[in-house]
Short mmCIF file of C-alpha atoms and ligand atoms in Angstrom, two decimals:
data_model
loop_
_atom_site.label_atom_id
_atom_site.label_comp_id
_atom_site.label_asym_id
_atom_site.label_seq_id
_atom_site.Cartn_x
_atom_site.Cartn_y
_atom_site.Cartn_z
CA ILE A 1 2.89 74.05 49.15
CA VAL A 2 2.34 76.93 46.99
CA VAL A 3 4.74 79.20 47.12
CA LEU A 4 6.44 77.89 43.98
CA ALA A 5 2.94 78.61 42.55
CA GLY A 6 1.33 81.07 44.64
CA SER A 7 -2.21 80.74 45.06
CA ALA A 8 -3.22 83.60 47.78
CA LEU A 9 -5.77 80.64 49.48
CA LEU A 10 -3.19 78.18 50.01
CA LEU A 11 -1.09 80.67 51.24
CA HIS A 12 -3.61 81.90 53.65
CA ARG A 13 -3.57 77.90 54.73
CA LEU A 14 -0.43 77.95 54.95
CA GLU A 15 -0.01 81.19 57.86
CA TYR A 16 4.30 80.33 59.23
CA ILE A 17 4.81 81.35 55.06
CA ASP A 18 4.90 85.04 55.09
CA HIS A 19 2.81 85.67 51.99
CA GLU A 20 4.79 88.96 51.75
CA MET A 21 8.12 87.97 50.96
CA VAL A 22 7.61 85.59 49.14
CA THR A 23 5.98 88.38 46.62
CA ASP A 24 8.43 90.52 47.64
CA SER A 25 10.34 88.17 46.36
CA ILE A 26 8.75 87.19 42.49
CA ARG A 27 8.29 91.39 42.34
CA GLN A 28 12.36 91.46 42.21
CA PHE A 29 12.10 89.71 39.36
CA GLY A 30 10.89 92.36 36.80
CA TYR A 31 6.53 91.40 38.46
CA LYS A 32 4.83 94.38 38.59
CA ASN A 33 1.90 92.45 39.68
CA ALA A 34 3.46 88.49 41.24
CA GLU A 35 -0.85 87.59 42.04
CA ASP A 36 -1.88 87.85 38.93
CA LYS A 37 1.71 86.26 37.47
CA ILE A 38 1.71 83.44 39.26
CA LYS A 39 0.18 80.11 38.96
CA MET A 40 -1.24 77.07 40.39
CA PRO A 41 0.42 73.96 40.08
CA ALA A 42 -0.66 71.34 38.26
CA GLY A 43 -2.80 68.41 40.24
CA VAL A 44 -3.12 71.71 42.25
CA ARG A 45 -5.65 73.01 39.67
CA ASN A 46 -7.71 70.19 38.98
CA THR A 47 -8.53 70.10 42.62
CA GLN A 48 -8.61 73.52 43.24
CA ASP A 49 -12.80 73.02 45.25
CA GLY A 50 -11.78 70.49 47.54
CA LEU A 51 -7.85 71.42 47.86
CA LYS A 52 -7.32 68.39 48.61
CA ILE A 53 -3.28 69.13 48.22
CA GLU A 54 -1.32 67.00 50.37
CA TYR A 55 0.62 68.31 52.83
CA VAL A 56 -0.08 68.13 57.13
CA GLU A 57 -1.16 71.47 58.68
CA VAL A 58 1.92 72.47 60.74
CA ALA A 59 -0.09 74.22 63.32
CA ASP A 60 1.46 71.60 66.07
CA ARG A 61 4.87 73.21 66.05
CA GLN A 62 4.54 75.92 67.91
CA GLY A 63 7.73 77.31 69.37
CA THR A 64 10.63 79.54 68.89
CA PRO A 65 13.45 78.55 66.21
CA GLN A 66 15.30 76.64 68.95
CA GLU A 67 11.97 74.63 70.43
CA ILE A 68 11.19 74.43 66.68
CA ALA A 69 14.56 72.16 66.29
CA HIS A 70 14.18 71.03 68.88
CA ILE A 71 10.86 68.61 68.06
CA ASN A 72 11.96 68.47 64.85
CA PHE A 73 15.75 66.96 66.46
CA GLN A 74 13.23 64.34 68.31
CA ARG A 75 11.04 62.69 65.34
CA TRP A 76 14.09 62.12 63.06
CA LYS A 77 16.14 60.49 65.91
CA ASN A 78 12.68 58.42 67.51
CA VAL A 79 13.12 57.20 63.76
CA GLN A 80 16.63 56.54 64.43
CA GLN A 81 16.91 54.58 67.46
CA LYS A 82 14.03 52.46 66.37
CA LYS A 83 15.64 49.12 65.39
CA ILE A 84 15.09 48.75 61.70
CA HIS A 85 15.98 46.28 58.65
CA GLU A 86 15.54 46.46 55.62
CA PRO A 87 13.08 47.92 53.77
CA LYS A 88 9.54 46.56 53.29
CA ASP A 89 8.48 47.87 50.81
CA PHE A 90 10.07 45.92 48.35
CA ASN A 91 10.48 41.51 47.87
CA ILE A 92 13.84 41.65 49.68
CA GLU A 93 14.82 37.82 48.95
CA LYS A 94 14.36 38.24 44.93
CA ILE A 95 17.40 40.57 45.05
CA ARG A 96 19.38 39.18 46.96
CA PRO A 97 23.74 38.87 46.53
CA PRO A 98 24.24 36.12 43.34
CA ALA A 99 25.61 32.91 44.41
CA ASP A 100 27.92 34.00 41.15
CA PRO A 101 28.21 37.61 41.33
CA ALA A 102 30.52 36.89 38.21
CA THR A 103 27.72 36.13 35.87
CA TYR A 104 25.26 38.26 37.64
CA ASP A 105 22.45 40.39 35.76
CA ARG A 106 22.53 43.39 37.10
CA GLU A 107 20.80 47.15 37.33
CA LEU A 108 21.83 49.27 34.07
CA ALA A 109 23.40 51.04 36.87
CA SER A 110 27.20 52.32 37.55
CA ILE A 111 28.91 53.79 40.56
CA VAL A 112 30.10 57.15 39.57
CA SER A 113 33.18 59.13 41.40
CA LEU A 114 33.94 62.76 40.25
CA VAL A 115 37.73 63.11 41.14
CA ARG A 116 41.29 64.05 41.05
CA ASN A 117 44.06 61.94 41.29
CA ARG A 118 45.44 63.33 44.43
CA GLU A 119 42.69 62.03 45.85
CA MET A 120 43.59 58.41 45.14
CA HIS A 121 44.12 57.33 48.67
CA ALA A 122 41.15 59.53 50.07
CA LEU A 123 38.17 56.99 47.04
CA GLU A 124 40.24 54.35 48.23
CA SER A 125 38.90 53.95 51.65
CA SER A 126 35.59 55.02 50.47
CA MET A 127 36.23 51.91 47.90
CA ARG A 128 37.39 49.18 50.29
CA GLU A 129 34.57 50.16 52.88
CA PHE A 130 32.20 50.22 49.60
CA GLU A 131 33.74 46.28 48.11
CA GLU A 132 33.35 45.29 51.30
CA LYS A 133 30.32 46.04 52.11
CA PHE A 134 28.25 45.66 48.88
CA ASN A 135 29.77 46.15 45.56
CA SER A 136 32.20 42.30 45.35
CA LYS A 137 28.34 40.94 45.96
CA PHE A 138 26.83 42.33 43.19
CA LEU A 139 30.11 43.83 41.42
CA TYR A 140 28.69 46.10 39.69
CA PRO A 141 30.97 49.08 37.13
CA TYR A 142 32.94 52.04 38.70
CA THR A 143 32.85 54.87 36.16
CA PHE A 144 35.45 57.73 36.83
CA LEU A 145 34.98 60.87 35.73
CA ASN A 146 38.08 63.71 35.26
CA GLU A 147 38.26 66.64 33.29
CA GLN A 148 42.36 66.07 33.91
CA PRO A 149 43.95 62.55 32.79
CA PHE A 150 44.40 59.70 34.69
CA SER A 151 47.34 59.13 36.28
CA GLN A 152 48.96 55.28 35.20
CA LYS A 153 49.25 54.92 38.92
CA PHE A 154 45.60 55.87 40.13
CA LYS A 155 43.85 54.12 36.86
CA GLU A 156 45.85 50.45 38.62
CA LYS A 157 45.06 51.46 42.69
CA MET A 158 41.63 51.70 41.25
CA ARG A 159 42.17 48.12 39.55
CA SER A 160 43.19 46.24 42.58
CA LEU A 161 41.14 47.26 44.13
CA THR A 162 38.20 45.25 42.85
CA LYS A 163 37.25 42.54 40.29
CA ALA A 164 33.93 44.71 38.39
CA GLU A 165 34.48 46.82 35.94
CA VAL A 166 35.89 49.96 35.81
CA ASN A 167 36.07 52.77 33.43
CA PHE A 168 37.84 55.69 32.90
CA VAL A 169 36.17 58.45 30.95
CA HIS A 170 37.80 62.14 30.90
CA ILE A 171 35.72 65.47 31.06
CA PRO A 172 35.49 67.52 27.44
CA ASN A 173 36.57 70.83 28.68
CA GLU A 174 33.63 72.04 26.57
CA VAL A 175 31.38 70.65 29.72
CA TRP A 176 33.30 70.98 32.91
CA ARG A 177 35.14 74.42 32.08
CA LYS A 178 32.92 77.04 32.59
CA PRO A 179 31.10 78.64 29.69
CA PHE A 180 33.06 82.31 27.34
CA ASP A 181 29.52 83.70 28.19
CA ILE A 182 29.67 84.15 31.83
CA ASP A 183 30.54 88.41 32.91
CA THR A 184 34.51 87.73 34.11
CA LEU A 185 33.30 91.34 36.48
CA LYS A 186 30.06 90.18 37.27
CA GLU A 187 31.46 87.07 38.51
CA LYS A 188 34.28 88.87 40.47
CA GLU A 189 31.46 90.63 42.08
CA GLY A 190 29.71 87.36 43.06
CA ILE A 191 33.03 86.19 44.75
CA GLN A 192 33.53 89.27 46.68
CA SER A 193 30.01 89.02 48.23
CA LEU A 194 30.17 85.54 48.71
CA LEU A 195 33.72 85.94 50.51
CA ASP A 196 32.39 88.78 52.41
CA ASP A 197 29.45 85.98 53.63
CA GLY A 198 31.98 83.49 53.81
CA VAL A 199 30.26 81.24 51.61
CA GLY A 200 32.85 77.99 51.00
CA TYR A 201 34.67 77.19 48.21
CA SER A 202 33.28 80.49 46.84
CA ASP A 203 37.29 81.82 44.92
CA MET A 204 37.41 78.29 43.74
CA GLU A 205 36.55 77.66 40.08
CA SER A 206 37.05 74.68 40.00
CA TYR A 207 34.45 73.67 42.96
CA HIS A 208 31.62 76.07 40.61
CA ASN A 209 32.45 73.98 37.56
CA MET A 210 31.87 70.79 39.44
CA CYS A 211 28.53 71.93 40.96
CA ARG A 212 27.30 73.02 37.51
CA PHE A 213 29.00 69.38 36.48
CA TYR A 214 27.34 66.66 38.97
CA SER A 215 23.91 69.38 39.00
CA GLY A 216 23.27 69.28 34.30
CA ALA A 217 26.22 67.13 33.32
CA PHE A 218 27.57 64.04 34.02
CA TYR A 219 24.16 62.34 33.06
CA LYS A 220 24.49 62.94 29.36
CA LEU A 221 28.40 62.45 29.16
CA PRO A 222 27.83 59.50 25.94
CA GLU A 223 29.67 56.27 28.85
CA LEU A 224 27.58 57.05 31.03
CA GLN A 225 24.28 56.09 28.32
CA LYS A 226 24.28 53.03 28.65
CA TYR A 227 23.16 53.33 32.15
CA ARG A 228 19.71 54.70 33.80
CA TYR A 229 20.97 54.32 37.90
CA TYR A 230 23.81 55.76 38.76
CA MET A 231 24.97 55.47 42.98
CA ARG A 232 27.66 58.47 43.95
CA MET A 233 31.07 58.55 45.19
CA GLU A 234 33.17 60.15 47.30
CA PRO A 235 36.84 60.59 48.27
CA ASP A 236 36.86 59.85 52.52
CA VAL A 237 33.54 58.68 52.80
CA LYS A 238 32.52 55.35 55.52
CA PHE A 239 30.05 53.15 54.69
CA PHE A 240 28.80 51.58 57.83
CA THR A 241 26.50 48.86 57.26
CA ASP A 242 26.94 45.39 55.83
CA ILE A 243 24.18 45.83 52.49
CA ASN A 244 22.81 42.03 51.47
CA TYR A 245 20.10 43.24 48.64
CA ASP A 246 20.74 45.19 45.19
CA ILE A 247 19.35 48.53 45.73
CA PHE A 248 19.58 49.18 42.45
CA LYS A 249 17.20 46.95 42.01
CA TYR A 250 15.60 47.28 45.19
CA LEU A 251 15.06 50.86 43.08
CA SER A 252 14.47 50.06 39.99
CA GLY A 253 11.66 47.42 41.19
CA THR A 254 9.97 49.81 43.89
CA GLY A 255 10.28 52.52 40.81
CA LYS A 256 11.67 54.68 43.02
CA VAL A 257 13.48 57.10 40.88
CA TYR A 258 16.43 59.55 44.64
CA GLY A 259 17.29 57.69 47.28
CA PHE A 260 19.66 59.24 49.83
CA THR A 261 21.19 59.03 53.44
CA VAL A 262 21.68 62.33 54.81
CA ALA A 263 18.91 65.40 54.03
CA LEU A 264 20.26 69.14 55.69
CA TYR A 265 20.51 73.11 55.60
CA ASP A 266 22.18 75.02 53.59
CA SER A 267 24.45 78.01 53.14
CA PRO A 268 21.61 80.57 52.04
CA GLN A 269 24.19 82.91 51.10
CA SER A 270 25.36 80.76 48.41
CA VAL A 271 21.47 79.67 46.56
CA ARG A 272 20.17 83.23 47.05
CA THR A 273 18.58 83.79 44.61
CA LEU A 274 18.00 79.56 43.10
CA PHE A 275 14.69 79.93 44.76
CA PRO A 276 13.75 83.15 43.42
CA GLU A 277 14.91 81.76 40.54
CA THR A 278 13.56 78.42 40.21
CA ILE A 279 9.33 80.78 40.86
CA LYS A 280 10.83 82.67 37.81
CA PHE A 281 11.26 78.97 35.82
CA LEU A 282 7.29 78.16 36.87
CA ASN A 283 6.23 80.66 35.85
CA GLU A 284 7.01 81.69 31.85
CA GLY A 285 5.51 79.21 29.87
CA ASN A 286 3.71 75.71 31.20
CA ASN A 287 6.13 74.88 33.01
CA SER A 288 4.16 74.66 36.15
CA GLU A 289 2.50 71.73 34.84
CA TYR A 290 5.63 70.08 35.29
CA LEU A 291 5.44 70.23 39.30
CA HIS A 292 4.29 67.15 40.95
CA PRO A 293 0.35 67.43 42.70
CA ARG A 294 2.33 65.28 45.62
CA GLY A 295 6.33 67.99 45.78
CA ALA A 296 8.17 68.33 48.64
CA PHE A 297 6.66 71.23 49.39
CA GLN A 298 7.23 71.33 52.97
CA PHE A 299 10.84 70.42 52.97
CA THR A 300 10.92 72.85 50.53
CA THR A 301 9.83 75.56 52.17
CA GLU A 302 9.63 74.48 55.92
CA SER A 303 10.46 78.07 58.01
CA ARG A 304 10.34 77.98 61.64
CA GLN A 305 13.65 76.37 61.99
CA HIS A 306 15.88 79.01 61.09
CA PRO A 307 13.26 81.48 59.93
CA GLU A 308 16.48 84.01 59.57
CA ILE A 309 17.50 81.37 56.27
CA HIS A 310 13.75 82.37 54.45
CA LYS A 311 15.61 86.49 54.23
CA ILE A 312 18.34 85.44 52.92
CA THR A 313 16.93 82.61 50.32
CA GLY A 314 12.90 83.95 49.65
CA GLY A 315 11.35 81.55 50.37
CA TYR A 316 13.59 78.74 50.59
CA SER A 317 14.11 76.04 53.14
CA THR A 318 17.70 75.45 51.95
CA CYS A 319 16.84 71.28 53.08
CA HIS A 320 18.04 68.71 50.69
CA PHE A 321 19.08 65.97 50.68
CA TRP A 322 23.53 65.83 50.58
CA SER A 323 24.50 64.56 47.39
CA ASN A 324 27.74 63.03 48.11
CA PHE A 325 26.15 59.82 48.22
CA GLU A 326 22.69 59.43 45.90
CA ILE A 327 21.92 56.54 44.58
CA ALA A 328 18.99 58.20 41.99
CA ASP A 329 17.27 57.25 38.00
CA MET A 330 18.81 59.26 35.04
CA ASP A 331 16.28 58.95 33.39
CA PHE A 332 14.73 61.70 36.21
CA PHE A 333 16.74 64.13 34.74
CA ARG A 334 17.78 62.97 31.79
CA GLY A 335 14.13 63.75 31.30
CA GLU A 336 12.08 66.64 29.90
CA ALA A 337 11.01 69.37 33.80
CA TYR A 338 14.68 68.12 34.91
CA SER A 339 16.51 69.00 31.24
CA LYS A 340 14.70 72.21 31.33
CA TYR A 341 15.26 73.16 34.58
CA PHE A 342 19.48 72.88 34.82
CA GLU A 343 18.73 75.54 30.80
CA TYR A 344 17.25 77.73 32.21
CA LEU A 345 19.38 77.64 35.80
CA ASP A 346 22.39 77.40 33.69
CA SER A 347 21.87 80.51 31.43
CA THR A 348 21.16 82.70 34.53
CA GLY A 349 25.15 82.45 34.63
CA LYS A 350 24.37 81.96 38.61
CA PHE A 351 26.86 78.49 39.05
CA TYR A 352 29.47 81.09 39.46
CA TYR A 353 28.31 84.80 40.62
CA GLU A 354 26.72 82.86 43.40
CA ARG A 355 27.68 79.48 44.00
CA TRP A 356 24.99 77.21 43.45
CA GLY A 357 25.42 73.61 45.20
CA ASP A 358 24.22 70.86 42.67
CA ALA A 359 23.14 68.83 46.07
CA PRO A 360 20.20 72.02 46.23
CA VAL A 361 19.32 72.32 42.28
CA HIS A 362 19.14 68.21 42.53
CA SER A 363 16.70 68.19 45.28
CA LEU A 364 14.41 71.00 44.03
CA GLY A 365 14.05 69.73 40.71
CA LEU A 366 13.63 66.22 42.59
CA SER A 367 11.19 68.13 44.91
CA LEU A 368 9.24 69.89 42.77
CA PHE A 369 9.26 66.90 39.73
CA ALA A 370 8.99 64.04 41.15
CA ASP A 371 6.61 62.04 43.64
CA LYS A 372 7.35 62.59 46.65
CA LEU A 373 7.09 58.66 47.23
CA LYS A 374 9.79 58.07 44.42
CA ILE A 375 11.95 59.48 46.98
CA HIS A 376 13.89 57.23 49.36
CA TRP A 377 15.57 57.25 52.39
CA PHE A 378 17.64 54.24 53.22
CA GLN A 379 17.64 54.50 56.34
CA ASP A 380 19.48 51.70 56.72
CA ILE A 381 22.83 51.79 55.10
CA GLY A 382 24.84 53.76 57.30
CA TYR A 383 27.05 56.44 55.67
CA PHE A 384 29.74 59.10 56.72
CA HIS A 385 31.31 61.69 54.60
CA PHE A 386 32.49 64.79 57.21
CA PRO A 387 30.49 65.76 59.78
CA TYR A 388 27.58 64.12 58.92
CA TYR A 389 25.90 60.79 59.43
CA ASN A 390 23.54 58.44 58.80
CA CYS A 391 23.87 55.44 61.80
CA PRO A 392 20.98 53.28 61.24
CA ASN A 393 19.69 50.64 64.27
CA ASN A 394 20.53 47.42 62.71
CA GLU A 395 22.66 44.45 63.50
CA GLN A 396 24.86 45.21 60.55
CA THR A 397 25.99 48.06 61.30
CA LYS A 398 29.21 49.06 62.40
CA GLY A 399 31.43 52.06 63.70
CA CYS A 400 29.19 54.27 64.01
CA ASN A 401 26.38 56.14 67.48
CA ASN A 402 23.22 56.15 66.55
CA GLY A 403 20.70 58.45 67.45
CA GLN A 404 24.35 61.29 66.60
CA PHE A 405 24.06 63.30 63.35
CA ASP A 406 27.50 64.96 63.21
CA GLU A 407 30.94 64.41 64.35
CA PHE A 408 30.95 66.26 66.92
CA ASN A 409 27.51 65.94 67.91
CA ASP A 410 26.41 70.14 68.28
CA LEU A 411 24.89 70.29 64.05
CA ALA A 412 21.70 69.21 65.36
CA ASN A 413 19.87 72.06 63.85
CA GLN A 414 21.46 71.43 61.02
CA ASN A 415 19.67 68.58 60.16
CA CYS A 416 16.51 68.18 57.43
CA MET A 417 14.83 65.08 58.21
CA GLY A 418 12.55 65.56 60.84
CA THR A 419 10.31 67.65 57.90
CA TRP A 420 12.00 65.62 55.88
CA LEU A 421 9.65 62.44 57.73
CA HIS A 422 6.98 64.32 59.35
CA PHE A 423 5.82 65.98 55.73
CA GLU A 424 7.42 64.04 52.45
CA THR A 425 7.18 59.51 53.62
CA GLY A 426 3.53 59.45 53.24
CA VAL A 427 1.52 56.73 55.40
CA LYS A 428 3.61 53.89 53.87
CA ASP A 429 6.58 52.77 56.36
CA VAL A 430 9.40 51.21 53.76
CA TYR A 431 10.88 50.00 57.94
P1 LIG B 501 32.71 68.73 49.47
O1 LIG B 501 32.00 67.71 49.39
O2 LIG B 501 31.52 69.34 48.83
O3 LIG B 501 33.28 69.54 50.35
O4 LIG B 501 33.49 69.35 48.33
P2 LIG B 501 35.10 68.09 47.99
O5 LIG B 501 36.25 68.22 47.96
O6 LIG B 501 34.84 66.66 48.48
O7 LIG B 501 33.93 67.65 46.10
C1 LIG B 501 33.24 66.77 45.75
C2 LIG B 501 33.56 65.38 45.10
O8 LIG B 501 34.17 66.05 43.52
C3 LIG B 501 34.54 64.63 45.09
O9 LIG B 501 34.03 63.75 44.46
C4 LIG B 501 36.00 65.70 44.31
O10 LIG B 501 36.78 65.07 44.65
C5 LIG B 501 34.82 66.08 43.71
N1 LIG B 501 35.61 67.22 42.85
C6 LIG B 501 36.21 68.35 43.45
N2 LIG B 501 36.41 69.68 42.83
C7 LIG B 501 37.53 68.38 41.13
C8 LIG B 501 38.53 68.78 40.25
O11 LIG B 501 38.01 69.71 40.10
N3 LIG B 501 38.13 68.43 39.35
C9 LIG B 501 37.64 66.32 39.26
N4 LIG B 501 37.89 65.74 38.28
N5 LIG B 501 37.05 66.46 41.10
C10 LIG B 501 36.68 67.67 42.01
MN1 LIG B 502 32.92 65.52 50.42
#
């Protein structure tokens, strides 16, 4: 837990975390005496006497990384193979498709897609599936975002695919582009080092822009202010499940802030200092007060499946929610904790000196500042973005292999779902 906040006492209990390494990584960031600088998080402080901090001991997870990966995969697979239906923690009958979608009283929500003209056909494919499986029944509006003007052809194509409202938004240069204060020499060195490490897209400035935009900018666009919820959609994804309830109203009805389908490891070289910078942020002023006492800390710091990752990331597991599918309450991102966190991260310039993805940034923000019980695994929604799947075992799902995590069936050790399910979902059985 408190790798983030560093209580020696708690670290002692979480023996599997390498205390020395974490404090070392904090020292590297200029703190002479790491122990002195680290604070207890809010919530944890209050319960210090009884140490009533929510986490599960990991004593049952002895073994080599391969064995741990196997145990974790089986944990996920056992859950994944169970026959499931719709969520049970909300009255789904209340949020069934309306008789007339045109006059439906929708949640304040939009499907959001950042996309390029040349991805028209790939996005068409995603949209056709999503319309068929969900949106033709509810008609949630689409918002397409681009830093380039959308072509007439693109606009007409998108309009032709849905009866829902469709909006095209131009992202202003000052929002999209690399900030002027990025040190180009440092950037060049950073990119070379990323290339040496084989980090994908690292020499594409546009990809860095995209990651920064999705991390901390899209929800501030004036055109999205009227919405509270959004669902992200990407080109070339598949939806395998016929969805017969309003997923946005499910989120608002349960008060959940975030929904995902896949959780996995990231390239540690792309986020070398994201976690140490995060710790630095938490140690500034009263920022540690933003920590949620029921954060998903175990998910964030798990080290046994890939011990080598910790050595590169200074204590971050790299476990993250795969953000190409995400349904979220933008008020979480707009809130003080996440806003200040993003501003801090942005001030380091490392969206360009490194290749921080929006997925680890969102996931760390959520794991630290949100109640983990408000983060929802949409186990029932079949989804594919190359090369990973979420493939539920229910009658509404067709076209994928239940129990399989990826297209090639050989990326099992990239799966973080076992850790998520075991440590972060609480006692409540959602399905
Ligand atoms: P990957 O999933 O990490 O391989 O990255 P993608 O290439 O799928 O990019 C993520 C999302 O951002 C997709 O929806 C892309 O269409 C979009 N995207 C990426 N780069 C750009 C860009 O330079 N401009 C625009 N408008 N969209 C982009
Ligand atoms: Mn993609």
